[in-house]
PDB file of C-alpha atoms in Angstrom:
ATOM      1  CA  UNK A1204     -43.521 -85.730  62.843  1.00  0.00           C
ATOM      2  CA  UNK A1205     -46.026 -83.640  61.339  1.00  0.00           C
ATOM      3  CA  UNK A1206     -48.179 -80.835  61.999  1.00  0.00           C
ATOM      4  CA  UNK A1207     -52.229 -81.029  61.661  1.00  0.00           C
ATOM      5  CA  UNK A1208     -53.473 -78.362  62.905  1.00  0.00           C
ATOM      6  CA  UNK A1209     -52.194 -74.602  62.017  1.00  0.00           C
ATOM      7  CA  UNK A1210     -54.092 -73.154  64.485  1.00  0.00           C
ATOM      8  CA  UNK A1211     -52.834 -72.305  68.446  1.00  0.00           C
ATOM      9  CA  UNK A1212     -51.658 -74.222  69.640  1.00  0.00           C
ATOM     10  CA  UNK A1213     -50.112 -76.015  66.794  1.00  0.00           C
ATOM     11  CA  UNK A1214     -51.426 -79.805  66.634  1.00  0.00           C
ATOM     12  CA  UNK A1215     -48.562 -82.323  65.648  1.00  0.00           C
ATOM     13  CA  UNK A1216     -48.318 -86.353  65.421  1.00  0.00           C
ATOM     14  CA  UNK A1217     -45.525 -88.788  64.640  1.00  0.00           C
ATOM     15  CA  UNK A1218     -43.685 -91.668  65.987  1.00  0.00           C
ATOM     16  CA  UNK A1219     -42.141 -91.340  69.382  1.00  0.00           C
ATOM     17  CA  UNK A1220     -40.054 -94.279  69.264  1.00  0.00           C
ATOM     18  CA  UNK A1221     -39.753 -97.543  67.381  1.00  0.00           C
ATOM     19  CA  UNK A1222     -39.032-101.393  68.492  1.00  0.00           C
ATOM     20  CA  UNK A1223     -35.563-101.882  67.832  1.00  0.00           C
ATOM     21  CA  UNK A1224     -32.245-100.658  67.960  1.00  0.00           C
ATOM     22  CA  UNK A1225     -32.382 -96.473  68.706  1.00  0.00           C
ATOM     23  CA  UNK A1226     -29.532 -93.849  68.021  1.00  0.00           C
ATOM     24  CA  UNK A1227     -28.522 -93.969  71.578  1.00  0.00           C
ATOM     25  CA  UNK A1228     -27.870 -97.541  71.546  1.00  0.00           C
ATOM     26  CA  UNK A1229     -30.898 -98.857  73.370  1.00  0.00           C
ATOM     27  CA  UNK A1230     -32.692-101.740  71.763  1.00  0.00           C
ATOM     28  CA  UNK A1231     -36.224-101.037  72.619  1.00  0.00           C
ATOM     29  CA  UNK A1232     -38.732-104.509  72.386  1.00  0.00           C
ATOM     30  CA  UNK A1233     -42.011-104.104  71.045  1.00  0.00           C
ATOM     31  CA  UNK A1234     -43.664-105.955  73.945  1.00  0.00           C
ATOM     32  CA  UNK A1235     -42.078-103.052  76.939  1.00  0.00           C
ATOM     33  CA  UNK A1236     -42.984-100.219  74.145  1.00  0.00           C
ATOM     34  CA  UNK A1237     -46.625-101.529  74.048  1.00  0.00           C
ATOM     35  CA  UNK A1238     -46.677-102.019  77.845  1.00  0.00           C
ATOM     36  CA  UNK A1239     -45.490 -98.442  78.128  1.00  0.00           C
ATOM     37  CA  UNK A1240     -47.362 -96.860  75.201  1.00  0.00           C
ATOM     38  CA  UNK A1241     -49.944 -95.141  77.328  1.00  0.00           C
ATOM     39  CA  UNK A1242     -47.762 -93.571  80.025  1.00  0.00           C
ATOM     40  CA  UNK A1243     -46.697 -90.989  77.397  1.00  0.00           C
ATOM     41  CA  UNK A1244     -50.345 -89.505  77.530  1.00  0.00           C
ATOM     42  CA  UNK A1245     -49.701 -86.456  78.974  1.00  0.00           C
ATOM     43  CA  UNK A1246     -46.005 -85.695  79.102  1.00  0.00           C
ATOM     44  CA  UNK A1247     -44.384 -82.944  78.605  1.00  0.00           C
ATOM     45  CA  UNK A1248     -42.660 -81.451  75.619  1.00  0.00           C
ATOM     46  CA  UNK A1249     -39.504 -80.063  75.946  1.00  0.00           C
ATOM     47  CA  UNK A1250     -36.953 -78.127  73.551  1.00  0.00           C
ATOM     48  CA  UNK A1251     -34.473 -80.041  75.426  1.00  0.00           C
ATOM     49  CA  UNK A1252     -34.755 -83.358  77.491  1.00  0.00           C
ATOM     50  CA  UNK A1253     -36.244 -82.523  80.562  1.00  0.00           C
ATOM     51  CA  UNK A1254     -35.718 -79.047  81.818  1.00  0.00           C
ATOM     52  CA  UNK A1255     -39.175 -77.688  83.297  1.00  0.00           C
ATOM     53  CA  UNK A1256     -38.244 -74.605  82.508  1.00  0.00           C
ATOM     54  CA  UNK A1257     -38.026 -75.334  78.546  1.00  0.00           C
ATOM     55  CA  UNK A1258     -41.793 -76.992  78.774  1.00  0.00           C
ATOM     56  CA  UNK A1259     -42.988 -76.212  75.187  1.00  0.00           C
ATOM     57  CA  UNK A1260     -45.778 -78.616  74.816  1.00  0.00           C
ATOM     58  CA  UNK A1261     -47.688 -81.750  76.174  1.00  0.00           C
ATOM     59  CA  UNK A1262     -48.798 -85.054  74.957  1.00  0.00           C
ATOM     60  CA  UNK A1263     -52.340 -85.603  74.591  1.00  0.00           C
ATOM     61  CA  UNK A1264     -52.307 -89.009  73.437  1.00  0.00           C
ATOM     62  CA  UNK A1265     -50.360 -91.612  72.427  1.00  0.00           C
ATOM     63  CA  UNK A1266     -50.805 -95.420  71.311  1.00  0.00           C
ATOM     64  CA  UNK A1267     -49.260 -98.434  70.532  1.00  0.00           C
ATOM     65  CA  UNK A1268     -49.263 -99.069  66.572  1.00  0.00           C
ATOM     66  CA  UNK A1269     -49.000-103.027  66.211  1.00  0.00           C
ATOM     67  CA  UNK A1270     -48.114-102.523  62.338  1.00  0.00           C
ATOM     68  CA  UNK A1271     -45.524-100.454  62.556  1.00  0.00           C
ATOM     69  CA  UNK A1272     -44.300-101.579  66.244  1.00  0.00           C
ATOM     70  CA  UNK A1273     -43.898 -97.995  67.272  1.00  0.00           C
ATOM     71  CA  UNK A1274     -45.419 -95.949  69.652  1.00  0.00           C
ATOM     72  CA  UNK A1275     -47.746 -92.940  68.172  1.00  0.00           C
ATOM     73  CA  UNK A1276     -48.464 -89.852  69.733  1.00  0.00           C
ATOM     74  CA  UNK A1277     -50.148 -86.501  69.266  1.00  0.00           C
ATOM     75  CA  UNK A1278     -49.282 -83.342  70.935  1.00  0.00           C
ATOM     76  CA  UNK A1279     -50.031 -79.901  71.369  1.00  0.00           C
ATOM     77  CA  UNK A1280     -47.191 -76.984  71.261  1.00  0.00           C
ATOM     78  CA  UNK A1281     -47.957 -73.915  73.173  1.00  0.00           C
ATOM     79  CA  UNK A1282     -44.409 -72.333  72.070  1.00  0.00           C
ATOM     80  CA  UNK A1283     -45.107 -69.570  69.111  1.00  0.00           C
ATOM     81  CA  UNK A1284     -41.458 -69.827  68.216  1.00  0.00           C
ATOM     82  CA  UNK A1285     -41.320 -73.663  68.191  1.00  0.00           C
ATOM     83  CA  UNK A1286     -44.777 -74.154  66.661  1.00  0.00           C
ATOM     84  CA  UNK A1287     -42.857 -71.934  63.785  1.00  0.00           C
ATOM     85  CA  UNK A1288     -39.743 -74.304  63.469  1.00  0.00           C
ATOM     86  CA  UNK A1289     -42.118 -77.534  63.293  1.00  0.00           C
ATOM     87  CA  UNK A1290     -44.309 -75.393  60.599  1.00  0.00           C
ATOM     88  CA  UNK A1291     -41.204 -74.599  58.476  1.00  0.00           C
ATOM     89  CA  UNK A1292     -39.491 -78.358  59.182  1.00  0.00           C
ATOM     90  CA  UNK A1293     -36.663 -76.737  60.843  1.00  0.00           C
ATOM     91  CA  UNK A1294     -37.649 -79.355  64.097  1.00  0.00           C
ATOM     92  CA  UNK A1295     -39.204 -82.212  62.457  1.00  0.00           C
ATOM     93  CA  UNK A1296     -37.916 -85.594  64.485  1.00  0.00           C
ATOM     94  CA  UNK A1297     -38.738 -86.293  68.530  1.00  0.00           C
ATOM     95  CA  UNK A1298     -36.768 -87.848  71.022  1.00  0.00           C
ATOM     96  CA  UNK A1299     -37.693 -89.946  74.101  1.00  0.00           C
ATOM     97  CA  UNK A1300     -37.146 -89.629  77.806  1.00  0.00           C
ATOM     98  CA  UNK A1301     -38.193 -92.535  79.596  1.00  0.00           C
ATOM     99  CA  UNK A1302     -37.676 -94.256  83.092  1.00  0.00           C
ATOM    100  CA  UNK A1303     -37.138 -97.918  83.030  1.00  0.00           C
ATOM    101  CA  UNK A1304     -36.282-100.766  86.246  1.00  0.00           C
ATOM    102  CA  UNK A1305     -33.799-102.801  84.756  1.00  0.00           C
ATOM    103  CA  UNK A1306     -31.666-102.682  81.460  1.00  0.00           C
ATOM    104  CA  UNK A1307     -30.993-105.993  80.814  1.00  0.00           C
ATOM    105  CA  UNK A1308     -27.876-106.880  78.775  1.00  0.00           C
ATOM    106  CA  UNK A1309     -27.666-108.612  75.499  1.00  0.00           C
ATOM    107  CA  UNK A1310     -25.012-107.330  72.983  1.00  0.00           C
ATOM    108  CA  UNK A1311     -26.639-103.980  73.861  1.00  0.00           C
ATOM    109  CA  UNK A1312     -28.794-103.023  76.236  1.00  0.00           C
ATOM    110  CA  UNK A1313     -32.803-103.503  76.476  1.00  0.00           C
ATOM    111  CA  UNK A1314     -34.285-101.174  78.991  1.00  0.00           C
ATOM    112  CA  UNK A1315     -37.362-102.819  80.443  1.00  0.00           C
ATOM    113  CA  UNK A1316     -40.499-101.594  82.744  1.00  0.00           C
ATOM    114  CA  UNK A1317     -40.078 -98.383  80.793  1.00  0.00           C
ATOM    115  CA  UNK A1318     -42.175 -95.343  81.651  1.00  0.00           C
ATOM    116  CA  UNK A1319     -42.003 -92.447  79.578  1.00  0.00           C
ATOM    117  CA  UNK A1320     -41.864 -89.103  81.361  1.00  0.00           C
TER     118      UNK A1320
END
Protein backbone atom coordinates (compact mmCIF):
# COMPACT_ATOMS: atom_id res chain seq x y z
CA UNK A 1 0.00 0.00 0.00
CA UNK A 2 1.03 3.40 -0.56
CA UNK A 3 -0.02 6.81 -0.10
CA UNK A 4 -0.39 9.43 -3.19
CA UNK A 5 -1.85 12.06 -2.10
CA UNK A 6 -0.78 14.05 1.28
CA UNK A 7 -3.55 16.08 1.21
CA UNK A 8 -7.24 15.36 3.19
CA UNK A 9 -8.19 13.02 2.87
CA UNK A 10 -5.11 11.03 2.40
CA UNK A 11 -5.16 9.17 -1.16
CA UNK A 12 -3.67 5.53 -0.95
CA UNK A 13 -3.37 2.45 -3.56
CA UNK A 14 -2.10 -1.10 -3.31
CA UNK A 15 -3.08 -4.61 -3.79
CA UNK A 16 -6.16 -5.83 -2.04
CA UNK A 17 -5.66 -9.37 -2.57
CA UNK A 18 -3.73 -11.71 -4.82
CA UNK A 19 -4.67 -15.15 -6.79
CA UNK A 20 -3.41 -17.75 -4.72
CA UNK A 21 -2.96 -19.11 -1.48
CA UNK A 22 -3.75 -16.06 1.38
CA UNK A 23 -2.59 -15.98 5.14
CA UNK A 24 -5.92 -17.19 6.22
CA UNK A 25 -5.75 -20.23 4.24
CA UNK A 26 -8.06 -19.38 1.39
CA UNK A 27 -6.78 -20.07 -2.07
CA UNK A 28 -8.24 -17.29 -4.02
CA UNK A 29 -8.43 -18.10 -8.23
CA UNK A 30 -7.69 -15.44 -10.48
CA UNK A 31 -10.82 -16.03 -12.57
CA UNK A 32 -13.51 -15.36 -9.08
CA UNK A 33 -10.94 -12.33 -8.13
CA UNK A 34 -11.47 -10.83 -11.66
CA UNK A 35 -15.22 -11.62 -11.56
CA UNK A 36 -15.31 -9.85 -8.23
CA UNK A 37 -12.77 -7.07 -8.85
CA UNK A 38 -15.32 -4.35 -9.27
CA UNK A 39 -17.61 -5.01 -6.29
CA UNK A 40 -14.85 -3.51 -4.08
CA UNK A 41 -15.63 0.01 -5.67
CA UNK A 42 -16.96 1.62 -2.95
CA UNK A 43 -16.44 -0.33 0.25
CA UNK A 44 -15.69 0.65 3.23
CA UNK A 45 -12.45 0.95 5.12
CA UNK A 46 -12.23 -0.20 8.38
CA UNK A 47 -9.44 -0.21 11.25
CA UNK A 48 -10.84 -3.51 11.95
CA UNK A 49 -12.90 -5.99 9.73
CA UNK A 50 -16.19 -4.77 9.61
CA UNK A 51 -17.36 -2.74 12.52
CA UNK A 52 -19.43 0.39 11.15
CA UNK A 53 -18.51 2.11 13.83
CA UNK A 54 -14.56 1.93 13.00
CA UNK A 55 -15.44 3.22 9.19
CA UNK A 56 -12.12 5.04 8.42
CA UNK A 57 -12.23 5.21 4.72
CA UNK A 58 -13.88 4.04 1.37
CA UNK A 59 -12.86 2.53 -1.83
CA UNK A 60 -13.11 4.56 -4.80
CA UNK A 61 -11.95 2.20 -7.25
CA UNK A 62 -10.60 -0.88 -7.76
CA UNK A 63 -9.55 -3.22 -10.82
CA UNK A 64 -8.49 -6.36 -11.87
CA UNK A 65 -4.59 -6.33 -12.79
CA UNK A 66 -4.16 -9.34 -15.36
CA UNK A 67 -0.20 -9.09 -14.86
CA UNK A 68 0.03 -9.35 -11.55
CA UNK A 69 -3.38 -11.46 -10.99
CA UNK A 70 -4.35 -9.24 -8.12
CA UNK A 71 -6.97 -7.02 -7.52
CA UNK A 72 -5.94 -3.08 -7.31
CA UNK A 73 -7.62 -0.54 -5.52
CA UNK A 74 -7.48 3.10 -4.50
CA UNK A 75 -8.99 4.61 -1.51
CA UNK A 76 -9.57 7.57 0.36
CA UNK A 77 -8.99 7.80 4.39
CA UNK A 78 -11.02 10.31 6.17
CA UNK A 79 -9.33 9.22 9.67
CA UNK A 80 -6.55 12.07 10.69
CA UNK A 81 -5.03 9.54 13.03
CA UNK A 82 -4.96 6.65 10.50
CA UNK A 83 -4.05 8.81 7.49
CA UNK A 84 -0.90 9.50 10.03
CA UNK A 85 -0.03 5.71 10.61
CA UNK A 86 -0.25 4.98 6.67
CA UNK A 87 2.00 8.35 6.23
CA UNK A 88 4.63 7.10 8.74
CA UNK A 89 4.26 3.12 7.49
CA UNK A 90 3.11 2.19 10.84
CA UNK A 91 -0.25 0.54 8.74
CA UNK A 92 1.11 -0.29 5.46
CA UNK A 93 -0.63 -3.88 4.32
CA UNK A 94 -4.76 -4.34 3.75
CA UNK A 95 -6.85 -7.11 4.41
CA UNK A 96 -10.03 -8.40 2.69
CA UNK A 97 -13.59 -9.00 3.76
CA UNK A 98 -15.51 -10.64 1.24
CA UNK A 99 -18.85 -12.67 0.87
CA UNK A 100 -18.68 -15.70 -1.26
CA UNK A 101 -21.67 -18.75 -2.20
CA UNK A 102 -19.76 -21.72 -1.99
CA UNK A 103 -16.14 -22.66 -0.78
CA UNK A 104 -15.36 -25.45 -2.64
CA UNK A 105 -12.80 -27.93 -1.26
CA UNK A 106 -9.53 -28.93 -2.70
CA UNK A 107 -6.60 -29.47 -0.23
CA UNK A 108 -7.77 -26.04 1.00
CA UNK A 109 -10.49 -24.19 0.40
CA UNK A 110 -11.43 -21.87 -2.78
CA UNK A 111 -14.18 -19.49 -1.94
CA UNK A 112 -16.14 -18.80 -5.10
CA UNK A 113 -18.96 -16.08 -6.23
CA UNK A 114 -16.98 -13.78 -3.97
CA UNK A 115 -18.22 -10.26 -3.29
CA UNK A 116 -16.16 -8.00 -1.44
CA UNK A 117 -17.92 -5.88 1.17
Amino acid sequence: MEAIVADRPLRIRGTAVRAGLSRNKRFYLADELRAAAATLTGAPIYVEHVSADRAVGKVIRAWWDEDELAVKFEAEIYDDEVAEKIRLGLIRHVSIAADYELLEPIELVAPRGLRFR
